[in-house]
CSV table of C-alpha atoms in Angstrom, one decimal:
chain,number,residue,atom,x,y,z
A,955,MET,CA,-53.4,-170.0,122.9
A,956,ASN,CA,-50.9,-167.7,121.2
A,957,LEU,CA,-51.8,-165.6,118.2
A,958,ASP,CA,-48.6,-163.5,118.2
A,959,ASN,CA,-47.5,-164.9,114.9
A,960,ALA,CA,-50.8,-165.8,113.4
A,961,ARG,CA,-51.6,-165.5,109.8
A,962,LEU,CA,-54.6,-163.2,109.4
A,963,LEU,CA,-57.5,-163.1,107.0
A,964,VAL,CA,-59.4,-159.7,107.2
A,965,VAL,CA,-62.8,-160.0,105.5
A,966,GLY,CA,-64.1,-156.6,104.4
A,967,ALA,CA,-61.9,-154.0,102.8
A,968,GLY,CA,-63.9,-150.9,103.8
A,969,LEU,CA,-62.6,-148.2,106.2
A,970,MET,CA,-62.6,-150.5,109.2
A,971,GLY,CA,-61.2,-153.6,107.5
A,972,ALA,CA,-58.4,-151.7,105.8
A,973,GLY,CA,-57.5,-150.1,109.1
A,974,ILE,CA,-57.4,-153.5,110.9
A,975,ALA,CA,-55.2,-154.8,108.1
A,976,GLN,CA,-52.8,-151.9,108.4
A,977,VAL,CA,-52.5,-152.3,112.2
A,978,ALA,CA,-51.9,-156.0,111.9
A,979,ALA,CA,-49.3,-155.7,109.1
A,980,GLN,CA,-47.5,-152.9,111.0
A,981,ALA,CA,-47.3,-155.4,114.0
A,982,GLY,CA,-45.6,-157.9,111.7
A,983,HIS,CA,-48.4,-160.2,110.7
A,984,ASP,CA,-49.0,-161.5,107.2
A,985,VAL,CA,-52.5,-160.3,106.2
A,986,LEU,CA,-54.8,-161.5,103.5
A,987,LEU,CA,-57.4,-158.9,102.6
A,988,PHE,CA,-60.7,-160.1,101.1
A,989,ASP,CA,-63.9,-158.3,100.0
A,990,THR,CA,-66.8,-159.6,97.9
A,991,ARG,CA,-66.8,-156.4,95.8
A,992,ASP,CA,-64.5,-156.8,92.7
A,993,GLY,CA,-61.3,-154.8,93.1
A,994,ALA,CA,-62.2,-153.5,96.6
A,995,ALA,CA,-59.3,-155.2,98.3
A,996,ASP,CA,-56.8,-153.9,95.7
A,997,ALA,CA,-58.2,-150.4,95.9
A,998,ALA,CA,-58.0,-150.5,99.7
A,999,LYS,CA,-54.3,-151.4,99.6
A,1000,ALA,CA,-53.6,-148.7,97.0
A,1001,LYS,CA,-55.3,-146.1,99.2
A,1002,LEU,CA,-53.4,-147.4,102.2
A,1003,ALA,CA,-50.1,-147.0,100.2
A,1004,GLN,CA,-51.0,-143.3,99.6
A,1005,THR,CA,-51.7,-142.8,103.3
A,1006,LEU,CA,-48.5,-144.4,104.4
A,1007,ASP,CA,-46.4,-142.5,101.8
A,1008,GLY,CA,-48.0,-139.3,103.2
A,1009,LEU,CA,-46.9,-140.2,106.7
A,1010,ALA,CA,-43.4,-141.0,105.4
A,1011,ALA,CA,-43.2,-137.6,103.7
A,1012,LYS,CA,-44.0,-136.0,107.1
A,1013,GLY,CA,-41.2,-138.0,108.7
A,1014,LYS,CA,-43.6,-140.1,110.8
A,1015,LEU,CA,-42.7,-143.4,109.1
A,1016,THR,CA,-39.6,-144.6,107.3
A,1017,ALA,CA,-39.7,-145.7,103.6
A,1018,GLU,CA,-38.6,-149.1,104.8
A,1019,ALA,CA,-41.5,-149.4,107.3
A,1020,VAL,CA,-43.9,-148.4,104.6
A,1021,ALA,CA,-42.6,-151.0,102.2
A,1022,ALA,CA,-42.6,-153.7,104.8
A,1023,THR,CA,-46.2,-153.0,105.9
A,1024,LEU,CA,-47.5,-153.1,102.3
A,1025,ALA,CA,-45.5,-156.2,101.5
A,1026,ARG,CA,-47.3,-158.0,104.3
A,1027,ILE,CA,-50.8,-157.2,102.9
A,1028,THR,CA,-52.0,-159.4,100.1
A,1029,PRO,CA,-55.4,-158.8,98.5
A,1030,VAL,CA,-57.1,-162.1,97.7
A,1031,ALA,CA,-60.1,-162.9,95.4
A,1032,SER,CA,-61.6,-165.6,97.7
A,1033,LEU,CA,-61.7,-166.7,101.3
A,1034,GLN,CA,-58.4,-168.3,102.4
A,1035,PRO,CA,-57.3,-170.5,105.4
A,1036,ALA,CA,-55.8,-168.5,108.3
A,1037,GLU,CA,-55.2,-168.9,112.0
A,1038,LEU,CA,-57.2,-165.8,112.8
A,1039,VAL,CA,-60.0,-164.3,110.8
A,1040,ILE,CA,-61.3,-160.8,111.6
A,1041,GLU,CA,-64.5,-159.8,109.8
A,1042,ALA,CA,-65.5,-156.2,109.3
A,1043,ILE,CA,-68.5,-156.5,106.9
A,1044,VAL,CA,-72.0,-155.1,106.9
A,1045,GLU,CA,-73.8,-155.0,110.3
A,1046,ASN,CA,-76.4,-157.7,109.4
A,1047,LEU,CA,-76.9,-160.8,111.5
A,1048,ASP,CA,-77.8,-163.1,108.6
A,1049,VAL,CA,-75.0,-161.9,106.4
A,1050,LYS,CA,-72.4,-162.4,109.1
A,1051,ARG,CA,-73.8,-165.9,110.0
A,1052,ALA,CA,-73.5,-166.9,106.4
A,1053,LEU,CA,-69.9,-165.8,106.3
A,1054,PHE,CA,-69.1,-167.8,109.5
A,1055,ALA,CA,-70.6,-170.9,108.0
A,1056,GLU,CA,-68.3,-170.5,104.9
A,1057,LEU,CA,-65.3,-169.9,107.2
A,1058,GLU,CA,-66.0,-173.0,109.3
A,1059,ALA,CA,-65.9,-175.2,106.2
A,1060,LEU,CA,-62.5,-173.7,105.4
A,1061,LEU,CA,-60.7,-173.2,108.7
A,1062,ALA,CA,-58.9,-175.6,111.0
A,1063,ASP,CA,-60.7,-176.5,114.2
A,1064,ASP,CA,-58.3,-174.3,116.3
A,1065,ALA,CA,-58.6,-171.2,114.2
A,1066,VAL,CA,-60.2,-168.1,115.8
A,1067,ILE,CA,-62.9,-166.0,114.3
A,1068,ALA,CA,-63.2,-162.4,115.5
A,1069,THR,CA,-66.1,-160.1,114.6
A,1070,ASN,CA,-65.8,-156.3,114.5
A,1071,THR,CA,-69.5,-155.9,115.1
A,1072,SER,CA,-70.4,-152.7,117.1
A,1073,SER,CA,-74.0,-153.7,117.9
A,1074,ILE,CA,-74.9,-157.3,117.1
A,1075,SER,CA,-74.9,-159.9,119.9
A,1076,VAL,CA,-71.9,-162.1,119.7
A,1077,THR,CA,-74.0,-164.8,121.3
A,1078,ALA,CA,-76.6,-164.5,118.5
A,1079,LEU,CA,-73.9,-164.5,115.8
A,1080,ALA,CA,-72.5,-167.8,117.2
A,1081,ARG,CA,-75.8,-169.6,116.9
A,1082,GLY,CA,-75.6,-172.4,114.4
A,1083,MET,CA,-71.8,-172.5,114.3
A,1084,LYS,CA,-70.1,-175.9,114.7
A,1085,ARG,CA,-67.6,-174.3,117.1
A,1086,PRO,CA,-69.2,-171.3,118.8
A,1087,GLU,CA,-66.5,-171.2,121.4
A,1088,ARG,CA,-64.0,-169.8,118.8
A,1089,LEU,CA,-66.1,-166.7,118.0
A,1090,VAL,CA,-65.2,-163.5,119.9
A,1091,GLY,CA,-65.9,-159.8,119.4
A,1092,MET,CA,-63.0,-157.6,118.6
A,1093,HIS,CA,-64.6,-154.2,118.3
A,1094,PHE,CA,-62.2,-151.5,117.0
A,1095,PHE,CA,-63.0,-147.8,116.9
A,1096,ASN,CA,-62.7,-145.5,113.9
A,1097,PRO,CA,-60.0,-144.6,112.8
A,1098,VAL,CA,-58.5,-147.9,113.7
A,1099,PRO,CA,-54.8,-146.9,113.4
A,1100,LEU,CA,-55.3,-144.0,115.8
A,1101,MET,CA,-58.0,-145.2,118.3
A,1102,LYS,CA,-56.5,-147.2,121.2
A,1103,LEU,CA,-59.6,-149.0,122.5
A,1104,VAL,CA,-60.6,-152.5,121.5
A,1105,GLU,CA,-63.7,-154.0,123.2
A,1106,VAL,CA,-63.1,-157.8,123.5
A,1107,VAL,CA,-66.6,-159.2,123.6
A,1108,SER,CA,-67.4,-162.6,125.0
A,1109,GLY,CA,-70.7,-164.3,123.9
A,1110,LEU,CA,-72.3,-166.9,126.0
A,1111,GLY,CA,-70.3,-169.7,124.2
A,1112,THR,CA,-67.0,-167.9,123.8
A,1113,ASP,CA,-64.0,-169.7,125.3
A,1114,SER,CA,-62.3,-167.6,127.9
A,1115,HIS,CA,-58.9,-168.6,126.5
A,1116,VAL,CA,-60.0,-167.3,123.1
A,1117,ALA,CA,-61.0,-164.0,124.6
A,1118,GLN,CA,-57.8,-163.7,126.5
A,1119,ALA,CA,-55.7,-164.5,123.4
A,1120,ILE,CA,-57.5,-161.7,121.5
A,1121,ALA,CA,-56.9,-159.3,124.4
A,1122,THR,CA,-53.2,-160.2,124.5
A,1123,LEU,CA,-53.0,-159.7,120.7
A,1124,ALA,CA,-54.7,-156.3,120.8
A,1125,ALA,CA,-52.3,-155.2,123.5
A,1126,ARG,CA,-49.3,-156.3,121.4
A,1127,TRP,CA,-50.8,-154.2,118.6
A,1128,GLY,CA,-50.5,-151.1,120.8
A,1129,LYS,CA,-54.2,-151.1,121.7
A,1130,THR,CA,-55.9,-151.1,125.1
A,1131,PRO,CA,-58.2,-154.2,125.3
A,1132,VAL,CA,-61.3,-154.0,127.6
A,1133,HIS,CA,-63.3,-157.2,128.3
A,1134,THR,CA,-67.0,-157.0,128.0
A,1135,ARG,CA,-69.9,-159.4,127.9
A,1136,SER,CA,-72.1,-159.4,124.8
A,1137,THR,CA,-74.9,-157.2,125.9
A,1138,PRO,CA,-76.7,-154.4,123.9
A,1139,GLY,CA,-74.2,-151.7,123.1
A,1140,PHE,CA,-71.4,-153.5,124.8
A,1141,ILE,CA,-69.6,-150.9,127.0
A,1142,VAL,CA,-69.2,-147.7,125.0
A,1143,ASN,CA,-72.4,-147.6,123.0
A,1144,ARG,CA,-74.4,-148.4,126.1
A,1145,ILE,CA,-72.8,-146.0,128.6
A,1146,ALA,CA,-72.7,-143.2,126.0
A,1147,ARG,CA,-76.5,-143.2,125.4
A,1148,PRO,CA,-77.3,-140.6,128.1
A,1149,TYR,CA,-74.8,-138.1,126.5
A,1150,TYR,CA,-77.2,-137.8,123.6
A,1151,ALA,CA,-80.4,-138.7,125.4
A,1152,GLU,CA,-80.2,-135.9,128.0
A,1153,ALA,CA,-79.5,-133.3,125.4
A,1154,LEU,CA,-82.5,-134.4,123.4
A,1155,MET,CA,-84.7,-134.4,126.5
A,1156,LEU,CA,-83.5,-130.8,127.4
A,1157,LEU,CA,-84.4,-129.8,123.8
A,1158,GLN,CA,-87.8,-131.5,124.1
A,1159,GLU,CA,-88.4,-129.6,127.4
A,1160,ARG,CA,-87.3,-126.4,125.6
A,1161,ALA,CA,-84.9,-125.8,128.5
A,1162,ALA,CA,-81.9,-124.6,126.4
A,1163,THR,CA,-80.8,-124.2,122.8
A,1164,PRO,CA,-78.5,-126.7,121.0
A,1165,GLU,CA,-75.6,-124.2,121.1
A,1166,VAL,CA,-76.0,-123.6,124.9
A,1167,ILE,CA,-76.1,-127.3,125.6
A,1168,ASP,CA,-73.0,-127.9,123.4
A,1169,ALA,CA,-71.1,-124.9,124.9
A,1170,VAL,CA,-71.5,-125.9,128.5
A,1171,LEU,CA,-70.6,-129.6,127.9
A,1172,ARG,CA,-67.5,-128.5,126.0
A,1173,ALA,CA,-66.7,-126.4,129.0
A,1174,ALA,CA,-66.9,-129.5,131.1
A,1175,GLY,CA,-64.2,-131.1,129.0
A,1176,PHE,CA,-66.0,-132.9,126.2
A,1177,ARG,CA,-64.4,-132.4,122.8
A,1178,MET,CA,-67.7,-132.0,121.1
A,1179,GLY,CA,-71.1,-131.1,122.5
A,1180,PRO,CA,-73.9,-133.8,122.0
A,1181,CYS,CA,-75.8,-131.8,119.4
A,1182,GLU,CA,-72.8,-131.2,117.1
A,1183,LEU,CA,-71.7,-134.8,117.7
A,1184,MET,CA,-75.0,-136.1,116.5
A,1185,ASP,CA,-74.8,-133.8,113.5
A,1186,LEU,CA,-71.4,-135.4,112.7
A,1187,ILE,CA,-72.5,-139.0,113.3
A,1188,GLY,CA,-75.7,-138.5,111.3
A,1189,HIS,CA,-79.1,-138.4,112.9
A,1190,ASP,CA,-80.3,-141.4,110.9
A,1191,THR,CA,-77.4,-143.5,112.2
A,1192,ASN,CA,-77.7,-142.2,115.8
A,1193,PHE,CA,-81.5,-142.7,115.8
A,1194,ALA,CA,-81.1,-146.2,114.5
A,1195,VAL,CA,-78.6,-147.2,117.2
A,1196,THR,CA,-80.9,-145.7,119.8
A,1197,ASN,CA,-83.8,-147.7,118.5
A,1198,SER,CA,-81.7,-150.8,118.4
A,1199,VAL,CA,-80.5,-150.4,122.0
A,1200,PHE,CA,-84.1,-149.6,123.1
A,1201,ALA,CA,-85.5,-152.8,121.4
A,1202,ALA,CA,-82.6,-155.0,122.6
A,1203,ASN,CA,-83.3,-153.9,126.2
A,1204,PHE,CA,-87.0,-154.9,125.8
A,1205,PHE,CA,-88.1,-151.3,125.5
A,1206,ASP,CA,-86.7,-150.2,128.9
A,1207,ARG,CA,-87.9,-146.6,129.1
A,1208,ARG,CA,-84.4,-145.4,130.1
A,1209,PHE,CA,-83.5,-145.9,126.4
A,1210,THR,CA,-86.5,-144.4,124.8
A,1211,PRO,CA,-85.8,-142.7,121.5
A,1212,SER,CA,-86.4,-139.0,121.1
A,1213,LEU,CA,-89.3,-137.3,119.2
A,1214,VAL,CA,-86.9,-134.4,118.6
A,1215,GLN,CA,-84.5,-136.6,116.7
A,1216,GLN,CA,-87.2,-138.5,114.9
A,1217,GLU,CA,-88.5,-135.2,113.5
A,1218,LEU,CA,-85.0,-134.4,112.2
A,1219,VAL,CA,-84.8,-137.7,110.5
A,1220,ASP,CA,-88.3,-137.4,109.1
A,1221,ALA,CA,-87.3,-134.0,107.7
A,1222,GLY,CA,-84.1,-135.3,106.2
A,1223,TYR,CA,-82.1,-133.0,108.4
A,1224,LEU,CA,-79.4,-135.6,109.1
A,1225,GLY,CA,-76.5,-133.3,110.0
A,1226,ARG,CA,-73.3,-132.5,108.2
A,1227,LYS,CA,-73.9,-134.9,105.4
A,1228,THR,CA,-77.1,-133.2,104.3
A,1229,GLY,CA,-76.0,-129.6,105.2
A,1230,ARG,CA,-78.5,-129.3,108.1
A,1231,GLY,CA,-79.2,-130.9,111.4
A,1232,PHE,CA,-79.3,-129.0,114.6
A,1233,TYR,CA,-77.1,-126.5,112.8
A,1234,ARG,CA,-76.6,-125.4,109.2
A,1235,TYR,CA,-73.4,-126.3,107.5
A,1236,PRO,CA,-70.7,-125.4,106.8
A,1237,GLU,CA,-71.3,-122.7,109.4
A,1238,GLY,CA,-71.9,-125.0,112.3
A,1239,ALA,CA,-72.8,-124.0,115.8
A,1240,PRO,CA,-73.2,-120.2,116.4
A,1241,ALA,CA,-71.3,-118.6,119.3
A,1242,VAL,CA,-73.1,-118.3,122.6
A,1243,PRO,CA,-73.5,-114.7,123.7
A,1244,VAL,CA,-72.4,-114.1,127.3
A,1245,ALA,CA,-73.8,-111.2,129.3
A,1246,GLY,CA,-71.6,-108.7,131.0
A,1247,PHE,CA,-71.9,-108.1,134.7
A,1248,ASP,CA,-70.7,-105.4,137.1
A,1249,THR,CA,-68.3,-106.3,139.9
A,1250,PRO,CA,-70.5,-107.6,142.7
A,1251,THR,CA,-70.3,-106.5,146.3
A,1252,ALA,CA,-71.6,-107.9,149.5
A,1253,GLN,CA,-71.4,-107.0,153.2
A,1254,ARG,CA,-71.2,-110.7,154.0
A,1255,LEU,CA,-69.9,-113.4,151.7
A,1256,VAL,CA,-70.0,-117.1,152.8
A,1257,VAL,CA,-68.8,-120.3,151.0
A,1258,HIS,CA,-71.1,-123.2,152.0
A,1259,GLY,CA,-70.4,-126.9,151.9
A,1260,GLN,CA,-67.5,-129.1,151.1
A,1261,GLY,CA,-65.9,-130.6,148.0
A,1262,PHE,CA,-64.1,-129.3,144.9
A,1263,VAL,CA,-66.7,-126.7,144.0
A,1264,ALA,CA,-66.7,-125.2,147.5
A,1265,ASP,CA,-62.9,-125.3,147.5
A,1266,ARG,CA,-62.8,-123.5,144.2
A,1267,PHE,CA,-65.0,-120.6,145.5
A,1268,ALA,CA,-62.9,-120.4,148.7
A,1269,ALA,CA,-59.8,-120.0,146.6
A,1270,VAL,CA,-61.3,-117.3,144.4
A,1271,PHE,CA,-62.9,-115.4,147.3
A,1272,PRO,CA,-60.4,-115.6,150.2
A,1273,GLN,CA,-62.4,-112.9,152.0
A,1274,ALA,CA,-65.4,-115.2,152.3
A,1275,GLU,CA,-66.4,-117.1,155.5
A,1276,ARG,CA,-66.5,-120.9,155.3
A,1277,GLN,CA,-69.4,-123.0,156.6
A,1278,THR,CA,-68.3,-126.5,155.7
A,1279,LEU,CA,-71.2,-128.2,157.6
A,1280,SER,CA,-73.9,-126.6,155.4
A,1281,ASP,CA,-76.2,-129.0,153.5
A,1282,TRP,CA,-75.7,-127.2,150.3
A,1283,VAL,CA,-72.7,-126.0,148.2
A,1284,GLY,CA,-72.2,-122.5,146.8
A,1285,LEU,CA,-72.1,-118.9,147.8
A,1286,GLU,CA,-74.2,-116.8,150.1
A,1287,ALA,CA,-73.9,-113.1,149.2
A,1288,ASP,CA,-75.9,-111.1,151.9
A,1289,ARG,CA,-79.3,-112.9,151.6
A,1290,ALA,CA,-78.9,-114.2,148.1
A,1291,GLN,CA,-77.9,-117.8,147.5
A,1292,ILE,CA,-75.9,-119.1,144.5
A,1293,ARG,CA,-76.1,-122.8,144.8
A,1294,LEU,CA,-74.7,-125.8,143.0
A,1295,THR,CA,-77.6,-127.8,141.5
A,1296,ASP,CA,-78.7,-130.7,143.6
A,1297,GLY,CA,-81.5,-131.7,141.3
A,1298,ARG,CA,-84.1,-129.2,142.5
A,1299,THR,CA,-85.1,-126.1,140.6
A,1300,ALA,CA,-84.3,-122.6,141.9
A,1301,ARG,CA,-88.0,-122.1,142.4
A,1302,GLU,CA,-88.3,-125.3,144.4
A,1303,ILE,CA,-85.5,-124.3,146.7
A,1304,ALA,CA,-86.9,-120.8,147.3
A,1305,ALA,CA,-90.4,-122.3,148.1
A,1306,GLU,CA,-89.1,-125.1,150.3
A,1307,ARG,CA,-87.0,-122.8,152.4
A,1308,ASP,CA,-89.4,-119.9,152.3
A,1309,LEU,CA,-86.6,-117.7,151.0
A,1310,GLN,CA,-87.6,-114.2,150.1
A,1311,ALA,CA,-84.1,-113.5,148.7
A,1312,PRO,CA,-83.0,-114.5,145.2
A,1313,VAL,CA,-81.9,-118.1,144.5
A,1314,VAL,CA,-79.6,-119.0,141.6
A,1315,VAL,CA,-78.7,-122.6,140.8
A,1316,PHE,CA,-75.6,-123.3,138.7
A,1317,ASP,CA,-74.4,-126.3,136.8
A,1318,LEU,CA,-71.6,-128.7,137.8
A,1319,PRO,CA,-68.3,-126.9,136.9
A,1320,LEU,CA,-66.1,-129.8,135.9
A,1321,GLY,CA,-63.6,-128.1,133.6
A,1322,GLU,CA,-61.7,-124.8,133.6
A,1323,PRO,CA,-63.9,-121.7,134.1
A,1324,ALA,CA,-65.8,-121.2,130.9
A,1325,HIS,CA,-69.5,-121.4,129.9
A,1326,LEU,CA,-71.6,-122.3,132.9
A,1327,ALA,CA,-75.4,-122.8,132.8
A,1328,TYR,CA,-77.5,-121.3,135.6
A,1329,ALA,CA,-81.2,-120.7,136.4
A,1330,LYS,CA,-82.9,-118.4,138.8
A,1331,SER,CA,-86.0,-118.2,141.0
A,1332,GLY,CA,-87.1,-114.8,139.8
A,1333,ASN,CA,-86.5,-111.8,137.6
A,1334,PHE,CA,-83.2,-110.5,138.8
A,1335,ASN,CA,-79.5,-110.5,137.8
A,1336,ALA,CA,-77.4,-109.3,140.7
A,1337,PRO,CA,-76.4,-112.6,142.3
A,1338,VAL,CA,-75.3,-114.1,138.9
A,1339,ALA,CA,-72.5,-111.6,138.9
A,1340,TRP,CA,-70.7,-113.7,141.5
A,1341,LEU,CA,-70.4,-116.6,139.0
A,1342,ALA,CA,-68.8,-114.1,136.6
A,1343,ALA,CA,-66.5,-112.9,139.3
A,1344,ALA,CA,-65.4,-116.5,139.9
A,1345,GLY,CA,-64.2,-116.6,136.3
A,1346,PHE,CA,-67.2,-118.3,134.7
A,1347,GLN,CA,-69.2,-117.2,131.7
A,1348,PRO,CA,-72.7,-117.6,133.0
A,1349,VAL,CA,-75.3,-118.7,130.5
A,1350,GLU,CA,-79.0,-118.6,131.5
A,1351,MET,CA,-81.3,-121.5,130.8
A,1352,VAL,CA,-84.9,-122.5,131.8
A,1353,ASP,CA,-85.2,-123.5,135.5
A,1354,VAL,CA,-85.3,-127.3,135.1
A,1355,PRO,CA,-84.0,-130.0,137.5
A,1356,GLY,CA,-80.3,-130.9,137.2
A,1357,LEU,CA,-79.5,-128.2,134.5
A,1358,ILE,CA,-77.3,-129.7,131.8
A,1359,VAL,CA,-73.9,-131.0,132.8
A,1360,ALA,CA,-74.9,-132.3,136.2
A,1361,ARG,CA,-77.8,-134.4,134.9
A,1362,THR,CA,-75.8,-135.7,132.0
A,1363,ILE,CA,-72.8,-136.7,134.1
A,1364,ALA,CA,-75.2,-138.3,136.7
A,1365,MET,CA,-76.8,-140.4,134.0
A,1366,LEU,CA,-73.5,-141.5,132.5
A,1367,VAL,CA,-72.3,-142.5,136.0
A,1368,ASN,CA,-75.6,-144.3,136.6
A,1369,GLU,CA,-75.5,-146.3,133.4
A,1370,ALA,CA,-71.9,-147.3,134.1
A,1371,ASN,CA,-72.9,-148.6,137.5
A,1372,ASP,CA,-75.6,-150.6,136.0
A,1373,ALA,CA,-73.1,-152.1,133.5
A,1374,VAL,CA,-70.8,-153.1,136.3
A,1375,GLN,CA,-73.6,-154.6,138.4
A,1376,GLN,CA,-74.7,-156.7,135.4
A,1377,GLY,CA,-71.2,-158.0,134.8
A,1378,VAL,CA,-70.8,-156.3,131.5
A,1379,CYS,CA,-67.4,-154.8,132.5
A,1380,SER,CA,-65.3,-153.7,135.5
A,1381,GLU,CA,-65.2,-150.2,136.9
A,1382,GLU,CA,-61.7,-149.8,135.5
A,1383,GLY,CA,-62.9,-151.2,132.2
A,1384,ALA,CA,-65.8,-148.7,132.0
A,1385,ASP,CA,-63.4,-145.8,132.7
A,1386,ALA,CA,-60.9,-146.9,130.1
A,1387,ALA,CA,-63.5,-147.6,127.5
A,1388,MET,CA,-65.2,-144.2,127.7
A,1389,LYS,CA,-61.9,-142.2,127.7
A,1390,LEU,CA,-60.3,-144.2,124.9
A,1391,GLY,CA,-63.4,-145.1,122.9
A,1392,VAL,CA,-65.2,-141.7,122.8
A,1393,ASN,CA,-62.5,-139.4,124.2
A,1394,TYR,CA,-64.4,-138.5,127.4
A,1395,PRO,CA,-62.4,-136.1,129.7
A,1396,ALA,CA,-62.8,-138.6,132.5
A,1397,GLY,CA,-64.3,-142.0,133.2
A,1398,PRO,CA,-67.7,-142.4,134.9
A,1399,PHE,CA,-66.2,-143.8,138.1
A,1400,GLU,CA,-63.6,-141.0,138.1
A,1401,TRP,CA,-66.5,-138.5,138.0
A,1402,GLN,CA,-68.2,-140.4,140.7
A,1403,GLY,CA,-65.2,-140.2,142.9
A,1404,ARG,CA,-64.8,-136.5,142.4
A,1405,TRP,CA,-68.4,-135.4,142.7
A,1406,GLY,CA,-69.5,-138.0,145.3
A,1407,ALA,CA,-71.9,-140.9,145.0
A,1408,ALA,CA,-74.3,-139.4,147.6
A,1409,ALA,CA,-74.6,-136.2,145.6
A,1410,ILE,CA,-75.3,-138.1,142.4
A,1411,VAL,CA,-77.9,-140.3,144.0
A,1412,ALA,CA,-79.7,-137.3,145.5
A,1413,LEU,CA,-79.8,-135.5,142.2
A,1414,LEU,CA,-81.1,-138.6,140.4
A,1415,ASN,CA,-83.7,-139.2,143.0
A,1416,ARG,CA,-85.0,-135.6,142.6
A,1417,LEU,CA,-85.0,-136.0,138.8
A,1418,ASP,CA,-87.0,-139.2,139.2
A,1419,ALA,CA,-89.5,-137.6,141.5
A,1420,TYR,CA,-89.9,-134.6,139.1
A,1421,HIS,CA,-90.4,-136.7,136.0
A,1422,ARG,CA,-92.1,-139.7,137.6
A,1423,GLY,CA,-90.9,-142.5,135.4
A,1424,GLU,CA,-88.2,-145.1,135.0
A,1425,ARG,CA,-85.7,-142.9,133.2
A,1426,TYR,CA,-83.9,-141.6,136.3
A,1427,ARG,CA,-84.1,-144.5,138.6
A,1428,VAL,CA,-80.9,-145.0,140.5
A,1429,SER,CA,-78.8,-148.1,139.8
A,1430,PRO,CA,-78.8,-150.5,142.7
A,1431,TYR,CA,-75.0,-150.7,142.4
A,1432,LEU,CA,-74.6,-146.9,142.8
A,1433,ARG,CA,-77.1,-146.8,145.7
A,1434,LEU,CA,-75.0,-149.4,147.5
A,1435,THR,CA,-72.0,-147.1,147.5
A,1436,THR,CA,-74.0,-144.6,149.7
A,1437,SER,CA,-75.3,-147.2,152.2
């Protein structure tokens, strides 16, 4: 099946539909643009003309390219025959099914129907169709012209040749297609849930403020912290998606919605669009104050353990001894221990080892030295100065298991492992989807390779023991990598 020269019908002239029409027309397709709202398709084309003219004025497009793209897009007042239909209408199962019934009465038997749904099961959408094998998910990300990822979603009845033809077409359009089965959330919206969920859990535990959570995750390489991102998305939207994924997974407690977010929704504090969410707008997140520390000294300084964190300390403190066979990672300054979190609290470590000296646990330092969360076993500050001396900006939080970055990354990795085990996607597909779909600084399996599966499993096991529930249970696929 070859769709390279297919005539397209795009149904839905909103932001997504107009973007899809633009990308297809720029790739050389003749595109029919339809919307049930009077004048919506014409208005979408007029707005697109303004956008393209603006790009031409900046030298990013030629006038000829603009004219050619616009000439290929034709607003129509009714559904028309086409070889490929891409729908981008309201996220409603019944409305989409009704549209597909209309289209099947109009289209040739070999025409393909693609749905841009972000959350509805493609298998469920195909129920009742005469030819369910021709329905495939083609999930674009907003803004369509800029975002590279396309999730190609196969329902239970989708023909593999149809899915491959859509993937080939997406690649020809300059996109990166990633195949996924039709499961709740597909790839991106499923694997991304812990990024929000762990922040909300930390807030519920009163372990850190929104600005601290956001600052340390930005320092780990994320473009936006989870709290400011939820404010941008809208808490009503984010909460609705969480509830949908929770219900679709038969109320698996790993996807339990947050009371913290429900309270924001109940109050009408929906984020930027209402002027208030976790933060007030237009001000946004306040700066996180960082304490100053004197230059630390020690008669004996030792770097413990192996891996990129230990190597970083060894490079910063060349005078330190190395004990690579230690069962922990961090610094020992005289009797004080400054340890990379392994899922235990500082108090637990001090009690388990009967340490009378101070214990500081610090978060996973994935990015360049910047804000780094830490917790301590008692009322002291001296050992923390070693984190500052290493170039970090130490930010104190409550002594909870896994701190912020470590538990968030561990849960993202865990969810990705579950997705692969269940045949939703490949490891490579998970990495590509998360980097291209939500701009993560690395893919979950790239993090796993850098940090180490054994360390992730150990941290999750300790979180599971601490919380005593299903939330932090280790994916069997991840556990297999350590056996």
